[in-house]
Amino acid sequence: MNPGGPLYQLHNVVHCYNDTRALSIDRMAIPAGSVTGLIGPNGSGKSTLLKLLAFAFNPTEGEIRFRGRMAYPFSREVRSRVTLLTQEPYLLKRNVFDNIAYGLKVRKDTDRLVERVEKALATVGLPYQEFAFRKWHELSGGETQRAAMAARLILEPEVLLLDEPTASVDVESAKLIRDASLAARELFGTTLVISSHDWHWLYEICDNLLHLFKGMIFDSGMENILSGPWEKQGDKLYAKNIGQKEKIFVSAPPEGKSYALIPENSLSIIPMDAETTTSHFDNRLEGIITRMILQKSSMEIIASIMISDLFFTVRLSGETVRSLSLAPGVRVVIRFQKDSVKWL
Amino acid sequence: MDFLLSGFIKALHLLLNRDPSTWTAVAATLKVSTGSILASLAAGLPLGFVLGYFDFRGRRFIRTCVDTLLALPTVFIGLVVYAVITSRGPLGEYGLLFTLSGIAIGQIILALPIVVALTASTVENMDSRLRLTLVSLGAGKKDLLLTCLWEVRYGLLAAAVTAYGRVMTEVGISMMVGGNIKWHTRTITTAIALETGKGMFANGIALGLVLITIAFAVNMSVSFLRRK
Ligand SMILES: Nc1ncnc2c1ncn2[C@@H]1O[C@H](COP(=O)(O)OP(=O)(O)OP(=O)(O)O)[C@@H](O)[C@H]1O
Ligand SMILES: [Mg+2]
């Protein structure tokens, strides 16, 4: 499964809803056969981007190319190679079988239909006997999500776009959905684009992680974004309260901007008991490592650190992890200078 | 009150003995109202879909016009159709005046705005995720239209039943355009009007019973379809 040339190319794409800009991407490419993750806070434009990639509507400005060709006006042929699992899945008002078979029926591809529906349902852990003839309203939220996923998988799509596919399902269903996405890639060479708040999953499987913030794309290093309010502490010194007593100090936010980005490369991490001096850092935060995961694409280790009610993400080399004996459960100190904070 | 009760008993008699003049009126009503409702649906469903689904310039204005047409009095429609199909009118040569076809034209004018307006608002209120889902499953234009209509089938069924009820029970158009000719263009409603005028309550009640029974049967089958 070698990622090939670019499948999608976006150039100066802007999308607005009623004159408000929701997305603005200068350049972006998605290689064929790759797994791309979209990370970003609510309202950052993840769903909008996925809908554009699904050719659900035209961007307000700019061009989207699919396999090098202009993708719109969208030919049905192009659209039928791409499928999107929407954020809140919708089942047609018919039974589960007909929902799953719908995409094949509109493609007039109905050989061995029953067998294929059965297989698609099994992939997402819904036994055919029990579920195929239930009506659309006779499923739980998680079952609906999985049935909707089966309706996409049966198409053996060239591109599978998943909009928070595991947001509303339990651990077991989430695993089924995650496995099914990767199986599609293995079996059909499907290119995956996934938006999810399950960072760990994305770090683990993605060849390419894109961070969206206020409709703009950043490659990496966008993990640690802090929102206001920022309280004035003194001349050019502001702070955000976290937890009971800790504060994060920053210099004055520029007019109208309240999101602070703490770039990853400006963070230093050290186990609490190895700390010798506590001076000359504006910010010194105590926390605990909750999770560490290997990012396959870079072979780096992504550590999540809980500080009161906040999570920080730090990217570490295997060497650092070994020399500092870092592991989940280890108490650590994170330090950074207030002037390294960038404002978004 | 006695005359009501005796009228009712006599009415049952008339119906059970298959009184021919009663039953021809019933047949005429069924024929003309079913014909006009089918024509209204054939034209009204696609028009209503377009009006409810697409956002184009002038759409609001058209919606307002259609909503206004909902309030058209049947006597006015009767008058206009009469004027158009009378022998001196623009369509005079077709000899539609005092025929069931003439009545049907008026009833289509009555039913079409109902079908269009109710279809449009049903389609307008359609779940916004539906279109996205269909597009993402690869539906073409025709699948989109048909599947959307099928998704809101209950709303459309309600529209059809409302329009059918209105058409079947109207008097103005049938009276003015049809002329209430016995054995020919006399419908249930015009017959009731006539019988009552003549003091023949039994016949009137008999016809009224038939009308109610038809309405009941229609609604029963609709609720049966809903449950399915
Ligand atoms: N149909 C719409 N009409 C108007 N504004 C919209 C519409 N859809 C999205 N928006 C706006 O566009 C911006 C991006 O929305 P989008 O749904 O792409 O965000 P998201 O990253 O998917 O968020 P979430 O994590 O909450 O799903 C938001 O500010 C949102 O309010
Ligand atoms: Mg979203």
Coordinates of C-alpha atoms and ligand atoms in Angstrom, one line a residue:
Chain A
M1 CA 0.0 0.0 0.0
N2 CA 2.4 2.7 -1.1
P3 CA 0.9 6.2 -1.0
G4 CA 0.9 7.4 -4.5
G5 CA 0.7 10.8 -6.2
P6 CA -1.7 13.5 -5.0
L7 CA -5.4 12.5 -5.1
Y8 CA -6.7 15.8 -4.0
Q9 CA -5.1 19.2 -4.6
L10 CA -6.6 22.3 -3.1
H11 CA -5.5 25.7 -4.2
N12 CA -6.6 28.9 -2.6
V13 CA -9.8 27.4 -1.4
V14 CA -12.2 29.6 0.5
H15 CA -15.6 28.6 1.8
C16 CA -18.1 31.1 3.3
Y17 CA -21.5 30.6 4.9
N18 CA -23.5 33.8 4.5
D19 CA -20.4 35.9 4.0
T20 CA -18.6 34.5 7.1
R21 CA -15.5 32.7 6.2
A22 CA -15.4 29.1 7.6
L23 CA -12.5 27.8 5.7
S24 CA -9.5 29.2 3.9
I25 CA -6.8 27.0 2.6
D26 CA -3.9 28.2 0.5
R27 CA -2.5 24.9 -0.5
M28 CA -3.1 21.3 0.5
A29 CA -2.6 17.9 -1.1
I30 CA -3.7 14.5 -0.1
P31 CA -1.8 11.6 -1.5
A32 CA -3.6 8.6 -2.8
G33 CA -3.8 5.7 -0.4
S34 CA -2.8 7.9 2.6
V35 CA -4.5 8.4 5.9
T36 CA -5.0 12.0 6.8
G37 CA -6.2 13.2 10.2
L38 CA -8.0 16.5 10.9
I39 CA -7.7 17.9 14.3
G40 CA -9.2 21.2 15.5
P41 CA -11.6 22.7 18.0
N42 CA -15.3 23.0 17.4
G43 CA -16.2 25.3 14.6
S44 CA -12.7 25.2 13.1
G45 CA -13.9 24.0 9.7
K46 CA -13.3 20.2 9.8
S47 CA -16.8 19.3 8.6
T48 CA -16.8 22.0 6.0
L49 CA -13.5 20.7 4.6
L50 CA -14.8 17.1 4.5
K51 CA -17.9 18.2 2.7
L52 CA -15.8 20.0 0.1
L53 CA -13.7 16.9 -0.3
A54 CA -17.0 14.9 -0.8
F55 CA -18.0 17.3 -3.5
A56 CA -21.2 18.1 -1.6
F57 CA -21.0 21.7 -2.7
N58 CA -18.6 24.1 -4.5
P59 CA -16.1 26.1 -2.6
T60 CA -16.9 29.9 -2.6
E61 CA -13.5 30.4 -4.2
G62 CA -10.5 28.5 -5.4
E63 CA -10.1 25.1 -7.0
I64 CA -10.2 21.5 -5.9
R65 CA -8.5 19.0 -8.2
F66 CA -9.2 15.3 -8.0
R67 CA -6.5 13.1 -9.6
G68 CA -5.2 16.3 -11.3
R69 CA -8.5 17.2 -12.9
M70 CA -10.7 20.1 -11.9
A71 CA -13.3 18.5 -9.7
Y72 CA -16.3 20.7 -10.5
P73 CA -18.7 21.0 -11.9
F74 CA -18.7 17.5 -10.3
S75 CA -19.4 14.7 -12.6
R76 CA -21.3 11.9 -11.0
E77 CA -18.5 9.6 -11.9
V78 CA -16.1 11.5 -9.7
R79 CA -18.6 11.9 -6.9
S80 CA -19.4 8.2 -6.8
R81 CA -15.8 7.3 -6.0
V82 CA -15.9 9.4 -2.8
T83 CA -18.1 8.9 0.2
L84 CA -18.6 10.8 3.4
L85 CA -19.8 9.5 6.7
T86 CA -21.4 12.6 8.1
Q87 CA -20.9 13.8 11.7
E88 CA -24.5 13.1 12.7
P89 CA -25.3 10.1 10.5
Y90 CA -28.7 10.0 8.9
L91 CA -30.5 6.8 7.9
L92 CA -33.1 6.9 5.1
K93 CA -36.6 6.1 6.2
R94 CA -36.5 2.4 5.2
N95 CA -35.0 -0.7 6.8
V96 CA -31.4 -1.3 7.5
F97 CA -30.9 -3.6 4.5
D98 CA -32.2 -0.9 2.1
N99 CA -30.1 1.7 3.7
I100 CA -27.0 -0.3 3.2
A101 CA -27.9 -1.3 -0.3
Y102 CA -28.9 2.2 -1.4
G103 CA -25.5 3.3 -2.7
L104 CA -25.1 0.1 -4.8
K105 CA -28.7 0.4 -6.1
V106 CA -28.1 3.9 -7.4
R107 CA -24.9 2.6 -9.0
K108 CA -27.0 -0.2 -10.6
D109 CA -24.5 -2.6 -9.1
T110 CA -26.6 -5.3 -7.4
D111 CA -24.9 -8.6 -8.0
R112 CA -24.8 -10.8 -4.9
L113 CA -26.5 -7.9 -3.0
V114 CA -27.6 -9.9 0.1
E115 CA -24.2 -11.4 0.5
R116 CA -22.5 -8.0 0.3
V117 CA -24.9 -6.4 2.7
E118 CA -24.4 -9.2 5.1
K119 CA -20.6 -8.8 4.9
A120 CA -20.8 -5.0 5.4
L121 CA -23.0 -5.4 8.4
A122 CA -20.7 -8.0 9.9
T123 CA -17.7 -5.7 9.5
V124 CA -19.3 -3.2 11.9
G125 CA -20.5 -5.8 14.2
L126 CA -24.2 -5.9 13.4
P127 CA -25.5 -9.4 12.8
Y128 CA -27.6 -9.6 9.6
Q129 CA -30.3 -11.8 11.1
E130 CA -30.9 -9.4 14.0
F131 CA -30.5 -6.0 12.3
A132 CA -31.1 -6.2 8.5
F133 CA -34.8 -5.9 8.7
R134 CA -35.1 -3.4 11.5
K135 CA -36.5 0.0 10.6
W136 CA -34.4 3.1 10.7
H137 CA -35.9 4.2 14.0
E138 CA -35.3 0.9 15.7
L139 CA -31.6 1.4 16.2
S140 CA -29.7 3.0 19.0
G141 CA -27.4 6.0 18.3
G142 CA -24.3 3.8 18.1
E143 CA -26.0 1.2 15.9
T144 CA -27.2 4.0 13.6
Q145 CA -23.6 5.2 13.3
R146 CA -22.3 1.7 12.5
A147 CA -25.1 1.0 10.0
A148 CA -24.2 4.3 8.3
M149 CA -20.6 3.2 8.3
A150 CA -21.6 -0.1 6.7
A151 CA -23.5 1.8 4.0
R152 CA -20.2 3.5 3.1
L153 CA -18.0 0.5 3.4
I154 CA -20.1 -1.6 1.0
L155 CA -19.2 0.9 -1.8
E156 CA -15.5 -0.1 -1.5
P157 CA -14.8 3.6 -2.1
E158 CA -11.7 5.1 -3.4
V159 CA -11.9 7.8 -0.8
L160 CA -13.6 7.4 2.6
L161 CA -14.2 10.6 4.5
L162 CA -15.1 10.2 8.2
D163 CA -16.4 13.0 10.2
E164 CA -15.9 12.2 13.9
P165 CA -16.9 8.6 13.3
T166 CA -16.3 7.5 16.9
A167 CA -17.7 10.5 18.7
S168 CA -21.0 9.0 19.8
V169 CA -20.3 5.3 20.2
D170 CA -19.0 3.2 23.0
V171 CA -15.5 1.8 23.3
E172 CA -16.3 -1.5 21.5
S173 CA -18.2 0.1 18.6
A174 CA -15.4 2.7 18.3
K175 CA -12.9 -0.1 17.9
L176 CA -15.1 -1.8 15.2
I177 CA -15.3 1.5 13.3
R178 CA -11.6 2.1 13.6
D179 CA -10.7 -1.4 12.5
A180 CA -13.2 -1.2 9.6
S181 CA -11.6 2.0 8.4
L182 CA -8.2 0.5 8.3
A183 CA -9.5 -2.7 6.7
A184 CA -11.0 -0.6 3.9
R185 CA -7.5 0.8 3.3
E186 CA -5.9 -2.6 3.3
L187 CA -8.5 -4.3 1.1
F188 CA -9.5 -1.6 -1.4
G189 CA -6.6 0.8 -1.1
T190 CA -9.0 3.4 0.2
T191 CA -7.7 6.9 0.9
L192 CA -8.9 8.0 4.4
V193 CA -9.5 11.4 5.7
I194 CA -10.7 11.4 9.3
S195 CA -11.7 14.2 11.6
S196 CA -11.7 13.1 15.2
H197 CA -11.2 14.3 18.7
D198 CA -9.6 11.0 19.4
W199 CA -6.1 12.4 19.0
H200 CA -4.4 9.2 20.0
W201 CA -6.0 7.2 17.3
L202 CA -5.1 9.8 14.7
Y203 CA -1.5 10.1 15.9
E204 CA -1.3 6.3 15.7
I205 CA -2.7 5.7 12.2
C206 CA -2.2 8.9 10.2
D207 CA 0.5 9.5 7.6
N208 CA -0.4 13.1 7.7
L209 CA -2.0 15.2 10.5
L210 CA -3.6 18.6 9.7
H211 CA -4.5 21.0 12.4
L212 CA -7.4 23.3 11.6
F213 CA -7.9 26.5 13.5
K214 CA -10.4 29.2 12.6
G215 CA -10.6 27.7 9.1
M216 CA -6.9 27.6 8.5
I217 CA -4.6 24.7 8.2
F218 CA -1.4 24.2 10.1
D219 CA 0.8 21.2 9.6
S220 CA 1.8 20.4 13.2
G221 CA 2.7 21.9 16.5
M222 CA -0.9 23.2 17.0
E223 CA -1.7 20.9 19.8
N224 CA -1.4 23.3 22.7
I225 CA -3.9 26.1 22.2
L226 CA -5.3 27.9 25.2
S227 CA -8.4 30.0 25.1
G228 CA -9.1 33.0 27.3
P229 CA -10.1 34.7 29.4
W230 CA -6.8 36.4 30.2
E231 CA -6.7 38.5 33.3
K232 CA -4.5 41.5 33.6
Q233 CA -1.8 41.0 36.3
G234 CA 0.4 43.9 35.7
D235 CA 2.2 45.8 33.0
K236 CA 2.2 43.6 29.9
L237 CA 1.5 40.6 32.0
Y238 CA -1.7 38.5 31.7
A239 CA -2.6 35.2 33.2
K240 CA -5.2 32.4 32.8
N241 CA -6.2 30.5 35.9
I242 CA -6.1 26.7 35.6
G243 CA -7.3 24.5 38.4
Q244 CA -7.2 25.7 41.9
K245 CA -4.0 27.7 42.2
E246 CA -1.9 27.4 39.1
K247 CA -1.7 30.2 36.5
I248 CA -0.3 30.4 33.0
F249 CA 1.4 33.7 32.4
V250 CA 1.5 35.4 29.0
S251 CA 2.4 38.8 27.7
A252 CA -0.5 41.1 26.6
P253 CA -2.7 39.5 24.0
P254 CA -3.0 41.6 20.8
E255 CA -6.3 43.4 20.4
G256 CA -9.2 41.0 19.8
K257 CA -7.1 37.8 19.9
S258 CA -7.6 35.5 22.8
Y259 CA -6.2 32.1 21.6
A260 CA -2.7 31.4 22.7
L261 CA -0.6 28.8 21.0
I262 CA 2.3 27.4 22.9
P263 CA 4.6 26.0 20.2
E264 CA 5.8 22.5 20.9
N265 CA 9.4 23.3 20.4
S266 CA 9.3 25.9 23.1
L267 CA 8.1 23.5 25.8
S268 CA 10.6 21.7 27.9
I269 CA 9.6 18.7 30.0
I270 CA 11.4 17.1 32.9
P271 CA 10.5 14.6 35.6
M272 CA 9.6 16.4 38.8
D273 CA 12.2 14.6 40.9
A274 CA 15.0 15.4 38.4
E275 CA 14.4 19.1 38.5
T276 CA 17.3 21.0 40.0
T277 CA 16.5 24.6 39.5
T278 CA 13.0 26.3 39.3
S279 CA 14.1 29.7 38.3
H280 CA 14.3 31.6 34.9
F281 CA 11.1 30.2 33.4
D282 CA 8.0 32.4 33.3
N283 CA 5.8 29.3 33.4
R284 CA 6.4 26.2 35.4
L285 CA 3.5 23.8 35.5
E286 CA 3.2 20.5 37.3
G287 CA 1.4 17.6 35.8
I288 CA 1.3 14.0 35.2
I289 CA 1.8 11.9 32.0
T290 CA -1.4 10.2 31.2
R291 CA -0.7 8.6 27.9
M292 CA 2.2 8.0 25.5
I293 CA 1.8 6.9 22.0
L294 CA 4.1 6.2 19.1
Q295 CA 3.3 8.2 16.0
K296 CA 4.0 5.7 13.2
S297 CA 4.7 8.3 10.5
S298 CA 7.5 10.0 12.4
M299 CA 8.5 7.4 14.9
E300 CA 8.2 10.1 17.6
I301 CA 6.4 9.7 20.9
I302 CA 3.4 11.8 21.6
A303 CA 2.9 12.4 25.3
S304 CA -0.3 13.7 26.9
I305 CA 0.3 15.6 30.1
M306 CA -2.6 16.5 32.4
I307 CA -2.2 19.8 34.3
S308 CA -5.2 20.4 36.5
D309 CA -8.0 20.2 34.0
L310 CA -5.9 20.9 30.9
F311 CA -4.1 18.6 28.6
F312 CA -0.8 19.4 27.0
T313 CA 0.7 17.5 24.2
V314 CA 4.4 17.1 23.8
R315 CA 6.3 15.4 21.0
L316 CA 9.4 13.6 22.2
S317 CA 12.1 11.5 20.6
G318 CA 12.6 7.9 21.8
E319 CA 16.0 9.0 23.1
T320 CA 14.5 11.7 25.4
V321 CA 11.9 9.3 26.7
R322 CA 14.5 6.8 27.6
S323 CA 17.0 9.2 29.1
L324 CA 14.4 10.9 31.3
S325 CA 12.6 7.6 32.1
L326 CA 9.3 9.1 31.1
A327 CA 6.2 6.9 31.3
P328 CA 2.5 7.2 32.0
G329 CA 2.0 8.0 35.7
V330 CA 5.3 9.9 36.0
R331 CA 5.0 13.4 37.5
V332 CA 6.6 16.0 35.3
V333 CA 7.2 19.7 35.1
I334 CA 6.5 21.6 31.9
R335 CA 8.3 24.9 31.4
F336 CA 8.1 27.6 28.8
Q337 CA 8.8 31.3 28.4
K338 CA 5.8 33.7 28.1
D339 CA 7.3 35.3 25.0
S340 CA 7.3 32.1 23.1
V341 CA 3.5 32.1 23.1
K342 CA 2.0 32.9 19.7
W343 CA -1.4 34.6 19.3
L344 CA -4.0 33.3 16.9
Chain B
M1 CA -86.4 16.3 15.4
D2 CA -88.5 13.4 14.1
F3 CA -87.9 14.2 10.5
L4 CA -84.1 13.9 11.0
L5 CA -84.5 10.4 12.4
S6 CA -86.9 9.2 9.8
G7 CA -84.8 10.9 7.2
F8 CA -81.8 8.8 8.4
I9 CA -83.8 5.6 8.3
K10 CA -85.0 6.4 4.9
A11 CA -81.5 7.2 3.8
L12 CA -80.3 3.8 4.8
H13 CA -83.1 2.3 2.8
L14 CA -82.1 4.3 -0.2
L15 CA -78.5 3.2 0.0
L16 CA -79.2 -0.4 0.7
N17 CA -81.7 -0.6 -2.2
R18 CA -79.1 0.9 -4.5
D19 CA -81.2 3.9 -5.4
P20 CA -79.8 4.6 -8.9
S21 CA -80.0 8.4 -8.8
T22 CA -78.1 8.4 -5.4
W23 CA -75.4 6.1 -6.7
T24 CA -74.8 7.9 -10.0
A25 CA -74.1 11.0 -8.0
V26 CA -71.6 9.0 -5.9
A27 CA -70.0 7.7 -9.0
A28 CA -69.7 11.1 -10.6
T29 CA -68.1 12.5 -7.4
L30 CA -65.6 9.7 -7.2
K31 CA -64.7 9.9 -10.9
V32 CA -64.2 13.6 -11.1
S33 CA -62.5 14.1 -7.8
T34 CA -60.1 11.2 -8.2
G35 CA -59.3 12.4 -11.7
S36 CA -58.6 15.9 -10.6
I37 CA -56.5 14.9 -7.6
L38 CA -54.3 12.6 -9.7
A39 CA -53.7 15.4 -12.1
S40 CA -53.0 17.8 -9.3
L41 CA -50.5 15.4 -7.7
A42 CA -48.7 14.7 -11.0
A43 CA -48.1 18.4 -11.5
G44 CA -48.0 19.6 -7.9
L45 CA -45.5 17.2 -6.4
P46 CA -42.6 18.2 -8.8
L47 CA -43.5 21.9 -8.6
G48 CA -43.7 21.8 -4.8
F49 CA -40.4 20.0 -4.7
V50 CA -38.7 22.6 -6.8
L51 CA -40.2 25.4 -4.8
G52 CA -39.2 23.8 -1.5
Y53 CA -35.8 22.4 -2.4
F54 CA -34.1 25.0 -4.5
D55 CA -33.1 28.5 -3.6
F56 CA -33.7 30.7 -6.5
R57 CA -34.6 34.3 -7.0
G58 CA -38.3 35.0 -6.7
R59 CA -38.9 31.9 -4.7
R60 CA -40.4 33.8 -1.7
F61 CA -42.7 35.7 -4.0
I62 CA -43.9 32.5 -5.7
R63 CA -44.5 30.9 -2.3
T64 CA -46.6 33.9 -1.3
C65 CA -48.7 33.7 -4.5
V66 CA -49.3 30.0 -4.0
D67 CA -50.3 30.6 -0.4
T68 CA -52.7 33.2 -1.5
L69 CA -54.3 30.8 -4.0
L70 CA -55.0 28.5 -1.1
A71 CA -57.7 30.9 -0.1
L72 CA -59.5 31.0 -3.5
P73 CA -63.3 30.6 -2.9
T74 CA -64.7 27.8 -5.0
V75 CA -67.5 30.0 -6.4
F76 CA -64.8 32.3 -7.8
I77 CA -62.9 29.5 -9.4
G78 CA -66.3 28.3 -10.8
L79 CA -67.0 31.7 -12.2
V80 CA -63.6 31.9 -13.9
V81 CA -63.7 28.4 -15.3
Y82 CA -67.3 29.0 -16.5
A83 CA -66.2 32.2 -18.3
V84 CA -63.4 30.5 -20.0
I85 CA -65.2 27.4 -21.2
T86 CA -68.6 28.8 -22.0
S87 CA -69.3 28.8 -25.7
R88 CA -68.3 32.4 -26.0
G89 CA -65.1 31.9 -24.0
P90 CA -61.6 31.2 -25.2
L91 CA -62.0 27.5 -24.7
G92 CA -65.6 27.4 -25.8
E93 CA -65.1 25.3 -28.8
Y94 CA -64.2 22.2 -26.7
G95 CA -67.7 22.1 -25.2
L96 CA -66.5 21.5 -21.7
L97 CA -69.3 23.5 -20.0
F98 CA -71.7 21.2 -18.0
T99 CA -69.3 18.2 -18.3
L100 CA -67.3 16.3 -15.7
S101 CA -64.1 17.4 -17.5
G102 CA -65.1 21.0 -16.9
I103 CA -65.6 20.4 -13.2
A104 CA -62.2 18.6 -13.2
I105 CA -60.5 21.7 -14.6
G106 CA -61.9 23.8 -11.8
Q107 CA -61.0 21.2 -9.1
I108 CA -57.5 21.0 -10.4
I109 CA -57.2 24.8 -9.9
L110 CA -58.5 24.3 -6.4
A111 CA -56.2 21.4 -5.5
L112 CA -53.0 22.4 -7.2
P113 CA -52.1 25.2 -4.8
I114 CA -52.8 22.9 -1.9
V115 CA -50.6 20.2 -3.2
V116 CA -47.8 22.6 -4.2
A117 CA -47.8 24.6 -0.9
L118 CA -47.9 21.5 1.3
T119 CA -45.3 19.7 -0.7
A120 CA -43.0 22.8 -0.7
S121 CA -43.2 23.2 3.1
T122 CA -42.7 19.5 3.7
V123 CA -39.6 19.5 1.5
E124 CA -38.4 22.8 3.1
N125 CA -38.5 21.2 6.5
M126 CA -36.7 18.1 5.3
D127 CA -33.7 17.1 7.4
S128 CA -30.7 19.0 6.1
R129 CA -28.6 15.9 6.5
L130 CA -30.7 14.0 3.9
R131 CA -29.3 15.8 0.9
L132 CA -25.7 15.4 2.2
T133 CA -26.3 11.7 2.8
L134 CA -27.7 11.1 -0.6
V135 CA -25.0 13.0 -2.3
S136 CA -22.3 11.2 -0.3
L137 CA -23.9 7.8 -1.3
G138 CA -23.6 8.8 -5.0
A139 CA -27.2 9.6 -5.8
G140 CA -27.8 11.4 -9.1
K141 CA -30.4 14.1 -9.8
K142 CA -33.2 11.7 -10.4
D143 CA -32.4 9.5 -7.4
L144 CA -32.2 12.7 -5.3
L145 CA -35.7 13.8 -6.4
L146 CA -37.3 10.5 -6.0
T147 CA -35.6 9.5 -2.7
C148 CA -36.3 12.9 -1.2
L149 CA -40.0 12.6 -2.0
W150 CA -40.0 9.1 -0.6
E151 CA -38.3 10.3 2.6
V152 CA -41.1 12.8 3.2
R153 CA -43.8 10.4 2.0
Y154 CA -46.0 10.9 5.1
G155 CA -46.0 14.6 4.7
L156 CA -47.0 14.2 1.0
L157 CA -49.7 11.7 1.9
A158 CA -51.2 14.3 4.3
A159 CA -51.0 16.9 1.5
A160 CA -52.8 14.6 -0.9
V161 CA -55.5 13.7 1.6
T162 CA -56.1 17.3 2.5
A163 CA -56.4 18.2 -1.2
Y164 CA -58.6 15.2 -1.9
G165 CA -61.0 16.2 1.0
R166 CA -61.2 19.7 -0.3
V167 CA -62.0 18.6 -3.9
M168 CA -64.5 16.0 -2.9
T169 CA -66.5 18.3 -0.7
E170 CA -66.6 21.4 -2.8
V171 CA -69.9 22.7 -4.1
G172 CA -69.2 25.9 -5.9
I173 CA -67.3 24.6 -8.9
S174 CA -69.4 21.5 -9.5
M175 CA -72.6 23.6 -9.3
M176 CA -71.5 26.4 -11.6
V177 CA -69.4 24.5 -14.1
G178 CA -71.2 21.2 -14.0
G179 CA -74.7 22.6 -13.8
N180 CA -76.0 19.8 -11.5
I181 CA -77.5 17.8 -14.4
K182 CA -79.1 14.6 -13.1
W183 CA -77.5 11.3 -14.3
H184 CA -74.7 13.3 -15.7
T185 CA -72.9 16.0 -13.7
R186 CA -74.7 15.8 -10.5
T187 CA -72.3 15.1 -7.7
I188 CA -72.9 14.2 -4.1
T189 CA -72.5 17.8 -2.9
T190 CA -74.7 19.4 -5.5
A191 CA -77.3 16.7 -5.0
I192 CA -77.4 17.4 -1.3
A193 CA -77.8 21.1 -2.0
L194 CA -80.7 20.3 -4.4
E195 CA -82.4 17.7 -2.2
T196 CA -82.3 20.0 0.8
G197 CA -83.8 22.8 -1.2
K198 CA -86.6 20.5 -2.2
G199 CA -87.1 19.4 1.4
M200 CA -86.0 15.8 0.6
F201 CA -83.9 15.4 3.8
A202 CA -83.6 11.6 3.5
N203 CA -81.8 11.8 0.1
G204 CA -79.6 14.5 1.4
I205 CA -78.7 12.6 4.5
A206 CA -78.1 9.4 2.5
L207 CA -75.6 11.3 0.3
G208 CA -74.0 12.9 3.3
L209 CA -73.4 9.5 4.8
V210 CA -71.7 8.3 1.7
L211 CA -69.4 11.3 1.7
I212 CA -68.5 10.7 5.3
T213 CA -67.9 7.0 4.7
I214 CA -65.6 7.8 1.8
A215 CA -63.7 10.3 3.9
F216 CA -63.4 7.8 6.7
A217 CA -62.2 5.0 4.3
V218 CA -59.5 7.3 2.8
N219 CA -58.2 8.3 6.2
M220 CA -58.2 4.7 7.4
S221 CA -56.2 3.6 4.5
V222 CA -53.8 6.5 5.0
S223 CA -53.2 5.6 8.7
F224 CA -52.8 2.0 7.6
L225 CA -50.1 3.0 5.1
R226 CA -48.4 5.1 7.8
R227 CA -48.2 2.2 10.1
K228 CA -46.6 0.0 7.5
Ligands
LIG1 N1 -24.7 25.5 7.3 C1 -24.0 26.4 7.9 N2 -24.5 27.7 7.9 C2 -23.8 28.7 8.5 N3 -22.7 28.5 9.1 C3 -22.1 27.3 9.2 C4 -22.8 26.2 8.6 N4 -22.1 25.1 8.8 C5 -21.0 25.5 9.5 N5 -21.0 26.8 9.7 C6 -20.0 27.6 10.4 O1 -18.8 27.4 9.8 C7 -17.7 27.2 10.8 C8 -17.1 25.8 10.6 O2 -18.0 24.8 10.8 P1 -17.7 23.3 10.8 O3 -19.0 22.5 10.9 O4 -16.9 23.0 9.5 O5 -16.8 23.1 12.1 P2 -16.2 21.7 12.7 O6 -14.8 21.9 12.8 O7 -16.7 20.6 12.0 O8 -16.8 21.8 14.2 P3 -17.3 20.6 15.2 O9 -16.1 20.1 15.8 O10 -18.2 21.3 16.1 O11 -18.0 19.6 14.3 C9 -18.4 27.3 12.1 O12 -18.1 28.6 12.6 C10 -19.9 27.2 11.9 O13 -20.6 28.0 12.7
MG2 MG -17.9 19.0 12.5

